[in-house]
XYZ file of C-alpha atoms in Angstrom:
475
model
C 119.923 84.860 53.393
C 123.195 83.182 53.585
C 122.982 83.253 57.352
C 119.677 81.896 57.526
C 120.488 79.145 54.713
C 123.830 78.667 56.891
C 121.879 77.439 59.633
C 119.386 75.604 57.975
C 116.608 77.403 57.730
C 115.449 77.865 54.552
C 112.596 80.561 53.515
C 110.824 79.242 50.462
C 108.259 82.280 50.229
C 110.909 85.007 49.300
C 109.894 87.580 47.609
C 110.388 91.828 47.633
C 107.237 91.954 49.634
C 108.899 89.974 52.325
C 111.809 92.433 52.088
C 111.972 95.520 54.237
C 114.163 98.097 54.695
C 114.627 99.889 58.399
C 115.591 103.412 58.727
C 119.756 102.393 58.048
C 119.024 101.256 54.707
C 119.313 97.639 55.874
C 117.557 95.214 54.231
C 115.354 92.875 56.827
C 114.184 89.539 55.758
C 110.393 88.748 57.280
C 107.672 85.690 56.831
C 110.092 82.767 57.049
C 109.424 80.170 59.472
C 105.741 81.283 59.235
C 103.987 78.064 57.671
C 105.345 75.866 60.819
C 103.536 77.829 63.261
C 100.376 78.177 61.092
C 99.892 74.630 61.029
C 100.299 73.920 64.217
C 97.782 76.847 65.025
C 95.152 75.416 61.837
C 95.937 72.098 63.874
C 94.407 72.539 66.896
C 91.817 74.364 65.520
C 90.548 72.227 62.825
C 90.829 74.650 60.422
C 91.923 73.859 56.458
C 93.960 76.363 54.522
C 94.519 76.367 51.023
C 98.052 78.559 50.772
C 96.899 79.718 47.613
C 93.033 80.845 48.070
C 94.243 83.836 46.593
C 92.903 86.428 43.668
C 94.507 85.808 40.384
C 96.793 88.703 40.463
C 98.320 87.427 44.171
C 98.447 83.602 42.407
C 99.983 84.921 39.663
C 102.640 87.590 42.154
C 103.101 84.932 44.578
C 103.698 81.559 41.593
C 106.106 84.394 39.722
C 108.904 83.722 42.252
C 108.997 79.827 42.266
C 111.246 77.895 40.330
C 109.818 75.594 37.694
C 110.567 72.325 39.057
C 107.768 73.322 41.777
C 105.055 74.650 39.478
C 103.467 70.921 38.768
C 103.226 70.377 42.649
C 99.782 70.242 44.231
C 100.858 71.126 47.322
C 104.337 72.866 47.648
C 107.303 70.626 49.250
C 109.048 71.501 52.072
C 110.995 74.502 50.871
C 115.126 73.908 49.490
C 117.829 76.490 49.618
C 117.631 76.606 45.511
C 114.285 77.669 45.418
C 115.514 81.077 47.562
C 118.260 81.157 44.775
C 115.578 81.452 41.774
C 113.270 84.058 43.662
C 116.430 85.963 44.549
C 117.093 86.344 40.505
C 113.139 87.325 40.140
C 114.239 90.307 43.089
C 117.350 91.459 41.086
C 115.164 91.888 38.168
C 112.686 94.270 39.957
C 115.703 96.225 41.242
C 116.718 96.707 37.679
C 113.289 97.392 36.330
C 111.488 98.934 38.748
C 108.507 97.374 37.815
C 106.195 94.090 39.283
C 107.560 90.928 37.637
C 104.047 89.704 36.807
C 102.539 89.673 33.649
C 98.719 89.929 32.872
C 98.962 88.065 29.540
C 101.300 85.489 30.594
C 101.050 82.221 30.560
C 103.108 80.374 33.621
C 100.962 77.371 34.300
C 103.462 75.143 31.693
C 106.514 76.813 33.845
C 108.482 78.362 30.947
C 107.563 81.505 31.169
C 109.473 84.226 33.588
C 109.704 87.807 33.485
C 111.966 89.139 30.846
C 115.977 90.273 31.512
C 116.188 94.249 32.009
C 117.533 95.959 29.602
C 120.477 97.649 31.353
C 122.668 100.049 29.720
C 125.986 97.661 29.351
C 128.312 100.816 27.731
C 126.819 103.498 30.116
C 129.143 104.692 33.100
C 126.348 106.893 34.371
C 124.202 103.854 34.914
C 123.097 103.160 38.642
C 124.603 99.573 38.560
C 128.208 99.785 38.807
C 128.441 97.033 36.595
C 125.700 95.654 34.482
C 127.175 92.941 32.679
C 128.023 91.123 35.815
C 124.443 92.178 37.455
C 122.852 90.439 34.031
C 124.945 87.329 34.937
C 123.744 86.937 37.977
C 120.557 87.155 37.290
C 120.916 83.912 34.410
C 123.137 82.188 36.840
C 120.404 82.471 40.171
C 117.392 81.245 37.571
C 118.821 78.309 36.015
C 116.539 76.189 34.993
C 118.844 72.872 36.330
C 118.554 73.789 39.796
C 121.931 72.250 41.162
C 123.538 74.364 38.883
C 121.853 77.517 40.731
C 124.859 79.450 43.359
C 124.840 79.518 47.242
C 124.095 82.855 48.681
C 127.910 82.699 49.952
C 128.670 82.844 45.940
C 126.257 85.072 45.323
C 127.658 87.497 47.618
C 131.698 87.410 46.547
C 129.888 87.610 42.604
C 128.317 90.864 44.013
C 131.637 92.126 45.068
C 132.228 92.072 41.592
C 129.033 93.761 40.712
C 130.041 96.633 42.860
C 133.476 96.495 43.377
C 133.562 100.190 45.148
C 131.467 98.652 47.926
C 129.589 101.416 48.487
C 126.923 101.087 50.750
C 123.311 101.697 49.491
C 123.495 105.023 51.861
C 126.655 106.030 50.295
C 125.434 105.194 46.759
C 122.500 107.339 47.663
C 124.085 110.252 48.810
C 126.511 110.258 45.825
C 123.774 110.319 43.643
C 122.297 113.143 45.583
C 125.505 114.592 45.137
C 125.237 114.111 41.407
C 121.929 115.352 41.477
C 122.567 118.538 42.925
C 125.381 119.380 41.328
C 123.440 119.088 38.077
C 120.176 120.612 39.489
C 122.830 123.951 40.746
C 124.190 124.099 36.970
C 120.620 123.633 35.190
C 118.983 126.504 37.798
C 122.203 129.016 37.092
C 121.798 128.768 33.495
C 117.320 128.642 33.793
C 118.471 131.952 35.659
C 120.888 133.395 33.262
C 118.189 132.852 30.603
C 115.324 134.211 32.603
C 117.464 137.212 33.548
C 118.122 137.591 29.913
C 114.734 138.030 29.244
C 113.934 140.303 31.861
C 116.266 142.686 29.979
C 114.224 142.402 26.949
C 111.157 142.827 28.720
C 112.176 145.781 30.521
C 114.315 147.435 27.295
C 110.705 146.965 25.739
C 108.385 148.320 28.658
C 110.955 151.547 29.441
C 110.364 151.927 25.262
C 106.547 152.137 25.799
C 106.614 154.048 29.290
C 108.960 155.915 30.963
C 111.424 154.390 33.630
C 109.628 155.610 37.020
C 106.260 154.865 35.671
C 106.678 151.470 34.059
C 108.601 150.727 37.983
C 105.246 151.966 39.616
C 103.215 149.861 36.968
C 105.211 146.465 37.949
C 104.569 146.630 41.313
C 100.923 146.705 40.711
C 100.590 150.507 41.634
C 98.786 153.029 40.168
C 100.007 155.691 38.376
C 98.054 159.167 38.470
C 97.581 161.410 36.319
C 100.684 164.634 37.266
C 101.226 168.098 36.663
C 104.135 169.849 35.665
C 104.455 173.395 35.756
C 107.199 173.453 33.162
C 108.852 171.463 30.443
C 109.847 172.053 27.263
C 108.191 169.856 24.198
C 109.784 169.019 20.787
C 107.592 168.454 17.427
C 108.888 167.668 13.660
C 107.499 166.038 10.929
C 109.140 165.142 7.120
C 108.420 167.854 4.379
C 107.389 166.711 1.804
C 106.037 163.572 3.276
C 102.610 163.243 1.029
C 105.171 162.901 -1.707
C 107.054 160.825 -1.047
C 104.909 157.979 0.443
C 103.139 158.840 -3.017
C 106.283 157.580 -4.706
C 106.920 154.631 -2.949
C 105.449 151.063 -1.728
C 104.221 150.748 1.675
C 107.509 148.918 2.450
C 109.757 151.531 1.422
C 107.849 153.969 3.401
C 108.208 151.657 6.703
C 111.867 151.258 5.695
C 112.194 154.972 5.269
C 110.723 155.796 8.828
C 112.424 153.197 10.625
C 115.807 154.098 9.196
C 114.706 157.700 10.057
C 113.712 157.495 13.699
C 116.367 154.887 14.574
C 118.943 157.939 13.757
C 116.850 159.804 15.739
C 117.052 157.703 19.171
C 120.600 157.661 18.729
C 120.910 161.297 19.009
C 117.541 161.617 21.757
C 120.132 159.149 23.631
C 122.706 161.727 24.145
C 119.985 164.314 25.640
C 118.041 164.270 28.889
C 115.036 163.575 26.857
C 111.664 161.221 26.156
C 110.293 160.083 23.314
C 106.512 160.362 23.842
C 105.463 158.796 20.536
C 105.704 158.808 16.918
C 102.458 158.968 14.681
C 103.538 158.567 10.769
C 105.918 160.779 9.839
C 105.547 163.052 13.069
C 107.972 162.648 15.886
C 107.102 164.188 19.538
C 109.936 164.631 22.108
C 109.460 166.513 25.625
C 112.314 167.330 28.517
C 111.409 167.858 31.771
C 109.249 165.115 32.827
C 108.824 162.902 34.253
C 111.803 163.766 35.525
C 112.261 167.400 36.792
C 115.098 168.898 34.803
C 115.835 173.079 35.082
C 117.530 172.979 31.739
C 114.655 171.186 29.424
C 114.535 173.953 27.357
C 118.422 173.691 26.891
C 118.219 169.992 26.069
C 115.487 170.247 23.398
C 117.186 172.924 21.933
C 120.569 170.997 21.366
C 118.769 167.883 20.545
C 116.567 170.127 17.797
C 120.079 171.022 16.190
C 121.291 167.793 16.703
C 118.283 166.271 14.729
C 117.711 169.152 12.024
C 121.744 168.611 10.819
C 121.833 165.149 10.653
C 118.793 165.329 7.783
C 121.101 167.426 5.654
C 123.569 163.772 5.663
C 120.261 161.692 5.822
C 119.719 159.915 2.187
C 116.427 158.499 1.829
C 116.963 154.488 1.040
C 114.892 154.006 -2.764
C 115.021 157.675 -3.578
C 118.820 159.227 -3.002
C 118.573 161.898 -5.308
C 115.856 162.944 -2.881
C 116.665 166.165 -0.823
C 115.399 165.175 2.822
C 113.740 168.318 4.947
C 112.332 168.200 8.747
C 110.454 171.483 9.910
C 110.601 171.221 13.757
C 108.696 173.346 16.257
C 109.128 173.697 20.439
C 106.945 175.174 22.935
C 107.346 175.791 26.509
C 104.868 175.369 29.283
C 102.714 173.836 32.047
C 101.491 170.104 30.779
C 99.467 166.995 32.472
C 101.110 163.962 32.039
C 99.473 160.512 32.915
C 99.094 156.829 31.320
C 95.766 155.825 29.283
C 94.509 152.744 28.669
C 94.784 149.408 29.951
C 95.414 147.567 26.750
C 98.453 148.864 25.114
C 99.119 151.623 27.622
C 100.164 155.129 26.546
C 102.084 157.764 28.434
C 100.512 160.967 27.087
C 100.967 164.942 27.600
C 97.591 166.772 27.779
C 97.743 170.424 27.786
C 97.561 174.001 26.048
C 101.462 173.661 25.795
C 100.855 170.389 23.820
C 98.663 172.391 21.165
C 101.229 175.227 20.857
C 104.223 173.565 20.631
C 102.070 171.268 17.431
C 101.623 174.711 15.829
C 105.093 175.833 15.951
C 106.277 172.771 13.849
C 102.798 173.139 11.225
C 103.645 176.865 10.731
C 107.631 176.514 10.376
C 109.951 176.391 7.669
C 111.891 173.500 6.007
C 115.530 172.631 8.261
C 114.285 175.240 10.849
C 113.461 175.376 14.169
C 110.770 177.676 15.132
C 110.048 178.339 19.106
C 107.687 180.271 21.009
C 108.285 183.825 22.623
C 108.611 181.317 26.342
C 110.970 179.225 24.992
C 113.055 181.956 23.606
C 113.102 183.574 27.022
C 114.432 180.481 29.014
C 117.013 180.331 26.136
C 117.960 183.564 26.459
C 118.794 183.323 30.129
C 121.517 180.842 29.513
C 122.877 183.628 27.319
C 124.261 180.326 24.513
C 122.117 180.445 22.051
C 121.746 182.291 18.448
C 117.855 183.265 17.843
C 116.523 185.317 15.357
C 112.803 187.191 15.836
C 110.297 186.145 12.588
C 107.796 188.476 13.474
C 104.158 187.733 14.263
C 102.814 185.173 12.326
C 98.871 183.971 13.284
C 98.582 180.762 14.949
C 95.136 178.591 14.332
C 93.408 179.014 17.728
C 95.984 181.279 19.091
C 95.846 184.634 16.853
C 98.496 186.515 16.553
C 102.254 184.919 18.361
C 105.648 186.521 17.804
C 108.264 183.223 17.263
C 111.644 183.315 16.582
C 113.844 180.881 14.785
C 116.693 178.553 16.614
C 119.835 179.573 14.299
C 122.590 177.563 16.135
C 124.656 177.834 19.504
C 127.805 179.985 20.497
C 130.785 178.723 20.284
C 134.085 180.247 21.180
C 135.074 183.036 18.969
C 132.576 181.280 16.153
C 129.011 180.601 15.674
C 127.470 177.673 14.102
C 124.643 178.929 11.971
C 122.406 175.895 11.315
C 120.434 178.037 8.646
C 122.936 177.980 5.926
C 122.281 174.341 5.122
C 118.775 175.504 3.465
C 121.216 177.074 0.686
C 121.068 173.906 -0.954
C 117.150 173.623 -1.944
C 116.307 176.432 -3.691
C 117.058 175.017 -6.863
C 113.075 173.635 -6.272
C 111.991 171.957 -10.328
C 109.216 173.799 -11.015
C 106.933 170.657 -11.843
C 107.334 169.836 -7.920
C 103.918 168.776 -6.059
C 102.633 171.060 -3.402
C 104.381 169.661 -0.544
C 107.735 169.849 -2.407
C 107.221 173.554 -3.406
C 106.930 174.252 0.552
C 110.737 173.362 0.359
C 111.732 177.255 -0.493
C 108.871 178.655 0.360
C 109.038 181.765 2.624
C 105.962 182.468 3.701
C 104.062 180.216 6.268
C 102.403 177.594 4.749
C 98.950 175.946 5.774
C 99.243 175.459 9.293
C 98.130 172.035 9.542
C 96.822 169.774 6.903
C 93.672 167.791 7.938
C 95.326 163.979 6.768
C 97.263 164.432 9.928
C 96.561 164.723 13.660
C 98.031 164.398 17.181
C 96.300 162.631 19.753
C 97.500 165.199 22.189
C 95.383 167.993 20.391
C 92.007 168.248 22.231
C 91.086 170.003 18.837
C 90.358 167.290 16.280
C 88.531 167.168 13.608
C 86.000 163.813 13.008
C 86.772 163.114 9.302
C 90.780 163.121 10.905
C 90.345 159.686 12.672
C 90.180 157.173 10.097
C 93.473 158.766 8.826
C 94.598 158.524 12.620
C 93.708 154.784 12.863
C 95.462 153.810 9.627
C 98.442 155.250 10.530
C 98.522 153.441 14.199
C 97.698 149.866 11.894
């Protein structure tokens, strides 16, 4: 513009639409010098045009960039270098507001009213205008309503130095705010990722909870997991004695405090054992080795984790009732099992089997703070040649008759054996007014083999009137 106004020629319809910008970033001014050749061309062919036979919103766009002293004019004058000046104040305030000047509910026939000043950001050094006190200026100083006091474009453009005193370039400027952009975009996707990432953790600490590693792997990747057999492994059972009696005694929050106290001692010791927790149902906890990862010395990992488990309840204090005496009986079985997840909906890794239903009895029909195990267990014991076991005899096993067991004592130790029975010394003084489950404390005989409030969804033997008991447990 100051070139053009530098040789005369003056626009008088600029506006952004006449603005364009080439693939530099260079601004190119168009539609100057148009009207001359028009009316020569409306000349010869008799033609009358009305400049503004326009819609209202084009009156309105095109009357928003003229100063006021032209707004009374019927038809426009030829154009003046001060009327650029005003509708290069009207473009500075669409570069700051990104918006069309126009206003639908303005009035700008008495030529006082003009689009509003932006509201730029005076105190903010992020802002995209290097200076926006000086760019606020300008603006005031190109619309002055006393048009000789309006600047030259050769002002204009040593104000602007002012403006942006960095002369950057408008490519420059963009690519340092690219720059910026990225920089900020690289920090905000590292930490999106560190959170997400965190999360995954959670997610998979919780799924490798519910299933086991391998099969919750398979289960992500949208494979499917069949069912597996598994000619030998080695499962754990144990339940609370005493149990009925206790929950008797408390509220329903004591008793989930009780368990969850309980069972979080017990994953700290499973931990330390190449072992998986298949489930927990009340007060019963079920433990196998040996899947779903193949391991030769299950039965030697259940048995240390049994003795692990049964000697931590003689330091385990029950939260609202110390003066309680806290029992497990625990029972292990070894065998052949199927092993395979059920259900879509809350999945469940579970162990189908004979060896299932055997191992269940040896916990039902042992002892308090023992560890009862089958005649198969015994003998994969036996060939590591560690262990202390003691024969109880035949003792008859619901669905099973007659089954010699023997009880896990301890294991050898160097010149000394750690006899895990003598910790029962303590509970034979039994008060005589104790309920039935307490008087199985120091009891020597069996007792019932399996009372009919409790079941294991791994027996294939269960009992109808044992399921509402099974779902309010679960709840």
């Amino acid at each position: 513009m100051a070139y053009m106004h530098s040789r005369k020629l003056y626009h008088g319809r600029l506006k952004s639409s006449n603005c364009c910008i080439d693939d530099r970033w260079t601004i190119k001014i168009t539609d100057f010098g148009v009207p001359i050749l028009r009316k020569v061309d409306t000349k010869m062919k008799n033609i009358e045009i009305n400049e503004y036979e326009y819609s209202d919103s084009r009156k309105r766009y095109e009357r928003v960039y003229l100063p006021p002293e032209l707004l009374h004019y019927d038809k426009l004058p030829p154009p003046e270098p001060t009327t650029d000046i005003y509708s290069y104040a009207i473009i500075l305030i669409e570069i700051a507001t990104r918006q069309d000047p126009t206003a639908e509910d303005a009035s700008q026939d008495d030529g006082t009213w003009r689009p509003p000043l932006p509201e730029l950001d005076v105190g903010n050094g992020e802002s995209f205008c290097p200076n926006p006190a000086k760019y606020l200026e300008l603006i005031k100083y190109c619309w002055d309503e006393d048009m000789l006091s309006r600047p030259t474009f050769e002002i204009i453009k040593k104000i602007l130095v002012e403006v942006n005193p960095s002369k950057m370039s408008p490519v420059d400027a963009m690519m340092s705010m690219m720059e910026k952009y990225s920089k900020d975009l690289e920090l905000l996707v590292a930490e999106r990722t560190q959170e997400l990432e965190l999360e995954k953790q959670k997610t998979d600490r919780l799924l490798y909870s519910m299933l086991p590693k391998p099969v919750a792997d398979k289960l992500r990747q949208g494979k499917g997991v069949d069912a597996q057999g598994y000619e030998s492994c080695t499962i754990f059972f144990s339940d609370i004695v005493g149990f009925t009696s206790i929950a008797s005694r408390s509220t329903p929050i004591q008793v989930v405090t009780l368990l969850n106290k309980l069972y979080t001692t017990f994953d700290d010791i499973l931990d330390r054992h190449d072992v998986y927790k298949v489930e927990t149902i009340g007060d019963a906890y079920m433990v196998v080795s040996g899947l779903p990862q193949l391991n030769s010395r299950h039965a030697c990992e259940i048995a240390n984790m049994a003795l692990d488990l049964v000697a931590v309840c003689d330091e385990f204090v029950v939260p609202h009732m110390p003066q309680w005496k806290f029992c497990i009986r625990a029972g292990t079985h070894s065998g052949s099992v199927v092993a395979g997840v059920v259900g879509l909906k809350m999945p469940r890794y579970c162990l189908f089997g004979d060896t299932v239903n055997t191992a269940s009895r040896m916990e039902s029909t042992g002892e308090a703070l023992k560890i009862q195990i089958s005649g198969t267990t015994r003998e994969i014991l036996d060939s590591f040649g560690c262990y202390i076991m003691e024969s109880r005899g035949q003792i008859n096993v619901k669905g099973k008759g007659l089954m010699e067991t023997w009880w896990l004592k301890g294991k050898k130790t160097t010149g000394n054996t750690t006899n895990r029975n003598s910790i029962c010394k303590s509970i034979s003084n039994v008060q005589s007014s104790s309920t039935d489950d307490e008087k199985l404390i120091s009891r020597t005989t069996p007792p019932t083999p399996v009372s009919q409030s409790r079941v294991y969804v791994h027996d294939t033997k269960v009992k109808p009137d044992s399921f509402a008991n099974l779902i309010d447990i679960d709840n």
